[in-house]
CSV table of C-alpha atoms and ligand atoms in Angstrom, one decimal:
chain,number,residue,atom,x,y,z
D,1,UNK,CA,50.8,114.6,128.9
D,2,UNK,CA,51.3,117.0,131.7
D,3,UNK,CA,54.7,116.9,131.8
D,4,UNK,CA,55.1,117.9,128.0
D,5,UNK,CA,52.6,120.6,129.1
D,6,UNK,CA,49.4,120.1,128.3
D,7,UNK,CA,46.9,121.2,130.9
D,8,UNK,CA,43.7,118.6,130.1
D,9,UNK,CA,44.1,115.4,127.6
D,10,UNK,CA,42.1,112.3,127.2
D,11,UNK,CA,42.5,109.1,125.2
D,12,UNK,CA,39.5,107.8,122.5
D,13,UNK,CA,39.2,104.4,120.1
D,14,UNK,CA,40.1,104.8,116.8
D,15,UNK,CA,36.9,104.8,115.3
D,16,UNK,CA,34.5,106.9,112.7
D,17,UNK,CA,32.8,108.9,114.0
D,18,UNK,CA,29.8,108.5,111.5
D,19,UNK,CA,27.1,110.8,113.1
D,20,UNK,CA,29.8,114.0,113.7
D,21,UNK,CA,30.7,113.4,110.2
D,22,UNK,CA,26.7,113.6,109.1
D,23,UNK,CA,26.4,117.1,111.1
D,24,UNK,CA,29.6,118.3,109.5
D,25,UNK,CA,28.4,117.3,106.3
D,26,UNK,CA,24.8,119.2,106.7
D,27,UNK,CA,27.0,122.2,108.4
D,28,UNK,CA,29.2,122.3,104.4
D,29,UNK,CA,26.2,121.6,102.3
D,30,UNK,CA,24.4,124.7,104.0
D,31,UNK,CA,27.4,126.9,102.5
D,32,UNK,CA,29.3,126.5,106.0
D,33,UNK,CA,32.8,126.2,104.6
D,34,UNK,CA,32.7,130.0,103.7
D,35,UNK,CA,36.1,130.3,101.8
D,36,UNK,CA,37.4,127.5,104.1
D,37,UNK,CA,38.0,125.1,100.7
D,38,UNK,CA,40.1,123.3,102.6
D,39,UNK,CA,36.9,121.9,105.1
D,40,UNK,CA,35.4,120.4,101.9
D,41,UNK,CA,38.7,118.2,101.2
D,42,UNK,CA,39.2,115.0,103.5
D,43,UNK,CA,36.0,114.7,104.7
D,44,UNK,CA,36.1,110.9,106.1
D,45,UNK,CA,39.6,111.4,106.9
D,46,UNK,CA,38.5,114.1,109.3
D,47,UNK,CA,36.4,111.4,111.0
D,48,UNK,CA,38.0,108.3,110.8
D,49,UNK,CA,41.5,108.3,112.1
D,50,UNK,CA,42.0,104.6,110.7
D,51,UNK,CA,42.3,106.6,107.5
D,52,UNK,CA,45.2,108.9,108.9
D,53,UNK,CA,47.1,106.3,110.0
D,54,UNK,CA,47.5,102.7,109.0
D,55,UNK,CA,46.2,100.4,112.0
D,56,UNK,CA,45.3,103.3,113.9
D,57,UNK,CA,44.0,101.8,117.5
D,58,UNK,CA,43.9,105.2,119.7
D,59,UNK,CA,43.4,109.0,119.7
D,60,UNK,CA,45.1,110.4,122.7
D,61,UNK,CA,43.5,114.3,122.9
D,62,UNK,CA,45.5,116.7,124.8
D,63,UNK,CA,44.6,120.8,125.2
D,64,UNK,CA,46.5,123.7,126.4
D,65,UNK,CA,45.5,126.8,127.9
D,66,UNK,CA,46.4,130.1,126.5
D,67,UNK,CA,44.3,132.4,128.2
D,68,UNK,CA,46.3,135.8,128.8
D,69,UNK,CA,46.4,139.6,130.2
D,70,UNK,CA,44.7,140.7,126.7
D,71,UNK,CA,42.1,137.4,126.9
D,72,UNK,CA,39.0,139.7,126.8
D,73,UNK,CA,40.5,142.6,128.1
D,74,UNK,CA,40.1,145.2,125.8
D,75,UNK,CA,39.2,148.6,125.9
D,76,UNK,CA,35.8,149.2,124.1
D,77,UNK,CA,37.5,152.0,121.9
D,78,UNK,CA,40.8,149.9,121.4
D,79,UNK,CA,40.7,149.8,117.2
D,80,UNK,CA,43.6,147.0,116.2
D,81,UNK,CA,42.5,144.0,118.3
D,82,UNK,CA,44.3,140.7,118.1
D,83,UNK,CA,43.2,137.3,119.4
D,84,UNK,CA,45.0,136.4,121.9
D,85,UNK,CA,45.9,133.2,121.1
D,86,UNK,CA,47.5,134.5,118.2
D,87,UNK,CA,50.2,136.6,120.4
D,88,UNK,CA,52.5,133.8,121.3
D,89,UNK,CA,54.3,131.5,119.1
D,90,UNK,CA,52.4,129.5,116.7
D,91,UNK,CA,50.6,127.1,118.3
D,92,UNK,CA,51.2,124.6,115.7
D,93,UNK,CA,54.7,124.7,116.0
D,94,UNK,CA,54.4,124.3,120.0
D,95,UNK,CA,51.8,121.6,120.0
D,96,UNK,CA,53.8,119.7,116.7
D,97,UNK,CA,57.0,119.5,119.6
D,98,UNK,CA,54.8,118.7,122.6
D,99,UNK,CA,53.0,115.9,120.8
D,100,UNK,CA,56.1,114.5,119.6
D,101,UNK,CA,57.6,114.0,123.2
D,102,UNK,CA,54.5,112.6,124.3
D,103,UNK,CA,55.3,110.1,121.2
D,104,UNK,CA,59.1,109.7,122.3
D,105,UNK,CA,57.8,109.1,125.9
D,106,UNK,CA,55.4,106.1,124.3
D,107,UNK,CA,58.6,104.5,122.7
D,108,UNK,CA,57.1,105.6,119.4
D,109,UNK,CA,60.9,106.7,117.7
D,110,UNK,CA,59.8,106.6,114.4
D,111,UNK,CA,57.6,109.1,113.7
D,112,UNK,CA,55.9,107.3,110.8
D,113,UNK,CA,54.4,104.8,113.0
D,114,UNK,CA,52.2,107.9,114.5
D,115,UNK,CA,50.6,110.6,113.2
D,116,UNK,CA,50.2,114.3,115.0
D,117,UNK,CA,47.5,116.4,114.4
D,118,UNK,CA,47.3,119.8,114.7
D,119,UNK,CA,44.9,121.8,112.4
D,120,UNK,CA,47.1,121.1,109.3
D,121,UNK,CA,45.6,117.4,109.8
D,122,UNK,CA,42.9,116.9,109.3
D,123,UNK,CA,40.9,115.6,112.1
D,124,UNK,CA,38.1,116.6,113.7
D,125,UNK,CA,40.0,117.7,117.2
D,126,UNK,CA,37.0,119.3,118.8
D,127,UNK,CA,34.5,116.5,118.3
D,128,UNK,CA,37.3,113.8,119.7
D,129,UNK,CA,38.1,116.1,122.7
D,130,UNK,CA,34.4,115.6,123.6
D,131,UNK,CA,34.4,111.8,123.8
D,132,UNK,CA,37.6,112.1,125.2
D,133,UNK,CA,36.3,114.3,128.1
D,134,UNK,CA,38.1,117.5,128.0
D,135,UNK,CA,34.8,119.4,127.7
D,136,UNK,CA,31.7,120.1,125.9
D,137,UNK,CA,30.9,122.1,122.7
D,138,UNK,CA,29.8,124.9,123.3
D,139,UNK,CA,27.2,127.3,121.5
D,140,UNK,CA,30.2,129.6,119.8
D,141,UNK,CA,31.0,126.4,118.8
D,142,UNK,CA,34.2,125.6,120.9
D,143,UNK,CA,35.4,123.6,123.6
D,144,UNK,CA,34.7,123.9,126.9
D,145,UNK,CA,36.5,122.4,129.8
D,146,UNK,CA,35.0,122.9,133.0
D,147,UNK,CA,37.9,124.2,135.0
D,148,UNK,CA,40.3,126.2,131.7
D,149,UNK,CA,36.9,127.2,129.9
D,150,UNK,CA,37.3,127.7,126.1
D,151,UNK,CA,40.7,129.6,125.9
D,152,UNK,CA,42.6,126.3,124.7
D,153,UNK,CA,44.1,125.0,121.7
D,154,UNK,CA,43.5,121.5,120.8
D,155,UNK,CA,46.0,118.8,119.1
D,156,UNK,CA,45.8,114.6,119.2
D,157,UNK,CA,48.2,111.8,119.1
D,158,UNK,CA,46.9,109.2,117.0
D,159,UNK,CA,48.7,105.9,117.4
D,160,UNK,CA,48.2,102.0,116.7
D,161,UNK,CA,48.3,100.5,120.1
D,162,UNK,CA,45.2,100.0,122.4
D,163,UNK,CA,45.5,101.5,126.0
D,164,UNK,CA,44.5,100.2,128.7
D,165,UNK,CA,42.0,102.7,129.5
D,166,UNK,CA,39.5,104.8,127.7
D,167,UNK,CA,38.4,108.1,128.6
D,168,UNK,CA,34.6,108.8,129.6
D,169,UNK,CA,32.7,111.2,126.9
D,170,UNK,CA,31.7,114.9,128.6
D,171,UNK,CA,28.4,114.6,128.6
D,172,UNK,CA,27.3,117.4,130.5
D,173,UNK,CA,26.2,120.5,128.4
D,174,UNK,CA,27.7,123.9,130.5
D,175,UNK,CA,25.8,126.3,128.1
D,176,UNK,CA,22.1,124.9,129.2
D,177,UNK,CA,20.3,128.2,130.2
D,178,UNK,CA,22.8,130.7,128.9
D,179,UNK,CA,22.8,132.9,125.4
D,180,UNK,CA,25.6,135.5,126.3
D,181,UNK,CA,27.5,134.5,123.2
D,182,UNK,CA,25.0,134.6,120.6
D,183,UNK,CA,23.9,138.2,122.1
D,184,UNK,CA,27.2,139.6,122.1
D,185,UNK,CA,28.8,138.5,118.4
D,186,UNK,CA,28.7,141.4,116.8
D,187,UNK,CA,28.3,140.2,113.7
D,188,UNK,CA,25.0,137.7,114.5
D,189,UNK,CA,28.0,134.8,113.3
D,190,UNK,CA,26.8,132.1,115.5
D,191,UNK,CA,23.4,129.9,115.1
D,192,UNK,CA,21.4,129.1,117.4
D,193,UNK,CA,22.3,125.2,116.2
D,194,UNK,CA,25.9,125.7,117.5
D,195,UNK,CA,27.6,126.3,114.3
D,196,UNK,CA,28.9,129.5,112.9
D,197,UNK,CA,27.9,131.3,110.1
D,198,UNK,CA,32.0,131.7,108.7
D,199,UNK,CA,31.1,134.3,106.5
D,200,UNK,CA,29.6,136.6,109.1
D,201,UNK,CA,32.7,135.4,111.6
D,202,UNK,CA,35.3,138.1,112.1
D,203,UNK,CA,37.9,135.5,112.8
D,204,UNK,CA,37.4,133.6,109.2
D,205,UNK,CA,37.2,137.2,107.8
D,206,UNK,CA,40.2,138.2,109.3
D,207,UNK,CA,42.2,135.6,109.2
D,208,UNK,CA,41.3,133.1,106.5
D,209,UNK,CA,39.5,134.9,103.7
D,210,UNK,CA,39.8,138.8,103.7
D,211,UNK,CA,37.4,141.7,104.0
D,212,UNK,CA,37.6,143.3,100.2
D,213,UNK,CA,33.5,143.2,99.9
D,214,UNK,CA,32.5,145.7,103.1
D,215,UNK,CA,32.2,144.1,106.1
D,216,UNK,CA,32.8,145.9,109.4
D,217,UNK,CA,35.3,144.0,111.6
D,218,UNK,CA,34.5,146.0,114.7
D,219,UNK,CA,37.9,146.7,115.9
D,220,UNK,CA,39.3,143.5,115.0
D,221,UNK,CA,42.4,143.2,113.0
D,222,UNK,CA,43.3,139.5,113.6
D,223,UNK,CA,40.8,137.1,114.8
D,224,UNK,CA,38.2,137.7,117.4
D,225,UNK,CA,37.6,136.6,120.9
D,226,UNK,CA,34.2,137.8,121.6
D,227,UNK,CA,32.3,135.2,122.1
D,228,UNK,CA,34.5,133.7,124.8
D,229,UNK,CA,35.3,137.1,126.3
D,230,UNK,CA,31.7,137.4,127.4
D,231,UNK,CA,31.7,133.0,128.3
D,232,UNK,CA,31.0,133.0,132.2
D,233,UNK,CA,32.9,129.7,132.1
D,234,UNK,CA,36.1,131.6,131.0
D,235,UNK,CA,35.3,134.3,134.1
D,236,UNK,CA,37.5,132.6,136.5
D,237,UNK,CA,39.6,130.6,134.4
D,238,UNK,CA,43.6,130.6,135.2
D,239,UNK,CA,46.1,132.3,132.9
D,240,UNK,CA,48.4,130.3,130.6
D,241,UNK,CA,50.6,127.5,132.8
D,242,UNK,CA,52.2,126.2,129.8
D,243,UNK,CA,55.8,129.1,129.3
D,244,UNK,CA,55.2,128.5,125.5
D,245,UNK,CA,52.0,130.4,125.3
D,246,UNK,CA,53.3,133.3,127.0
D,247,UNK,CA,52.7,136.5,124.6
D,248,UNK,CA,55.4,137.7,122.7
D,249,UNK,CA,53.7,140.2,121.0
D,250,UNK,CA,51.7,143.4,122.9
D,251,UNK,CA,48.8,144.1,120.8
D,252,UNK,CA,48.2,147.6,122.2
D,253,UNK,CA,51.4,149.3,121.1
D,254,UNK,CA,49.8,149.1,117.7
D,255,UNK,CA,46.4,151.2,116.5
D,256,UNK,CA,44.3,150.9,114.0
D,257,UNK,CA,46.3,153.6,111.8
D,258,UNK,CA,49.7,151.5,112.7
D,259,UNK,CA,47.8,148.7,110.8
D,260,UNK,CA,46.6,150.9,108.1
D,261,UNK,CA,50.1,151.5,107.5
D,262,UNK,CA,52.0,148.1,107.9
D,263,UNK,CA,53.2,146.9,104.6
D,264,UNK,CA,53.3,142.9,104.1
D,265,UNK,CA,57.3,142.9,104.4
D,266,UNK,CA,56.9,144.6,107.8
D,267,UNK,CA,54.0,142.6,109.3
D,268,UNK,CA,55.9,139.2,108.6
D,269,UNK,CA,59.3,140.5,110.1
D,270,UNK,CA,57.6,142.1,113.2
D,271,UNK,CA,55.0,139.1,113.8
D,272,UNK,CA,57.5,136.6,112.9
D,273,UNK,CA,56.9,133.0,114.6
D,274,UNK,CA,53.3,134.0,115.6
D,275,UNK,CA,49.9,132.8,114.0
D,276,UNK,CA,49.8,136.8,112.9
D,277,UNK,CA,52.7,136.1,109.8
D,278,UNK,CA,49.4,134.2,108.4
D,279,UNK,CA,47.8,137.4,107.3
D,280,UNK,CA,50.5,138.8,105.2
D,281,UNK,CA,52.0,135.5,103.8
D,282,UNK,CA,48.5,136.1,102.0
D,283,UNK,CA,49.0,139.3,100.9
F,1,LIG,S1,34.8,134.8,116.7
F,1,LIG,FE1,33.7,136.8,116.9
F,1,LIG,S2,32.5,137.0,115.0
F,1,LIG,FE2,33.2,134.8,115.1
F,1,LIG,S3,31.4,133.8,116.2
F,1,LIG,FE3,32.8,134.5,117.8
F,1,LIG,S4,32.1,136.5,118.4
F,1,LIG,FE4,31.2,136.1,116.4
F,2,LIG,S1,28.5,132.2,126.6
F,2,LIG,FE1,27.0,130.8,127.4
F,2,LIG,S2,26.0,129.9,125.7
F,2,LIG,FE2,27.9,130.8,125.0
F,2,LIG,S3,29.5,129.2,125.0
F,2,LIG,FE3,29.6,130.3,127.0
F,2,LIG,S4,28.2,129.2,128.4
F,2,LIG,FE4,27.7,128.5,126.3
């Protein structure tokens, strides 16, 4: 897994995971799927990866970290901020290739016989990464690994051998005695339950469903990073290993009124081959 580039990975059995599936279920029926329609869809698929593929034996769990120069590191008064995971190439795409040569390296050829997920799949990545030891859940309700923090993507390998080994669940909980996250959203997004309220989330709101009814995005134009900016675990954390996740876009050469102005033809050519295209193929 290293050598494809992934910076933390773990390997789980193939099996439901009935009791995430019942706090995922409480999380939709207390309106958490905010515009997300696609969360309500494939609920048992999500949690059983028997049903994503046909004598599915293992989940092999790998995560990348993308932490960057503009991780956190923006001006107060900065008015056009992007995530920063969004300013390299799509992580789908990069996570789609590594996973596949992790499947090559396996002697998996045919491509049917496994099946990669990567957001577009659904599986419920962040609940397997846990029992696969990459990290804990956190309170702003991602991942954290105790030596990249929460700056990572996530993607899994789900194939129908057994291995020889299993990886040891995280069990520790990093976030015992600490609040910063819930102080600092500034929207009040995340519960004190660890799940987020999506429709007071800047990142659904920018990203997924759109801000026509007023809501203040507070400088955000493309996701949000605030509640791992402040994360003492992502204090010390190194920058992106992995050459993929290098940024290919600089977020501060474009202001708020550059965003005002940027048509959806222009936005897809300029942020072509990032997660940013996402906002104007919507458009
Ligand atoms: S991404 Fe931003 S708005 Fe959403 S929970 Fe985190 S800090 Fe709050
Ligand atoms: S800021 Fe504190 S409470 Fe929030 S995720 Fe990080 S460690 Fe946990």
């Amino acid at each position: 897994m290293h050598s494809v580039g992934f910076d933390a990975c773990g390997v789980v059995r193939a099996e439901n995971l009935s009791d995430a599936k019942a706090r995922f279920e409480e999380w939709l029926e207390g309106g958490g799927a905010y515009g997300l329609d696609y969360l309500t869809r494939n609920i048992d698929k999500r949690f059983d990866p028997t049903q994503l593929l046909e004598g599915a034996k293992s989940v092999i769990v790998g995560a990348v970290g993308y932490k960057n120069r503009f991780s956190g590191t923006y001006q107060p008064d900065f008015d056009a901020r992007i995530a920063s995971y969004a300013l390299s190439t799509d992580y789908h795409t990069s996570l789609r290739e590594m996973l596949r040569n992790v499947a090559l390296g396996l002697g998996f050829d045919d491509p049917k016989r496994v099946k990669i997920c990567v957001d577009s799949v659904p599986l419920a990545e962040k609940s397997f990464a846990q029992l696969a030891g990459i990290g804990w859940i956190g309170r702003n309700s991602l991942i954290i690994n105790p030596t990249l923090g929460s700056f990572m993507v996530l993607g899994a390998l789900v194939i129908p051998e057994e291995c020889d080994e299993y990886s040891t669940p995280y069990e520790s909980d990093g976030c015992v005695g600490c609040g910063r996250c819930l102080l600092r959203c500034p929207t009040g997004a995340i519960r004190p339950n660890r799940t987020i309220n999506t429709a007071l989330c800047i990142s659904n709101r920018t990203i997924e469903v759109g801000t026509t009814d007023p809501f203040d995005t507070h400088g955000w134009v493309f996701g949000c990073d605030e509640c791992q900016a402040c994360c003492p675990h992502n204090a010390t954390t190194p920058l992106f290993r992995n050459e993929r996740f290098s940024p290919r876009v600089t977020p501060t050469d474009y202001d708020g009124n550059f965003w005002a102005k940027l048509t959806p033809e222009e936005g897809k050519k300029l942020f072509d081959g990032t997660p940013i295209v996402r906002k104007f193929k919507k458009q």
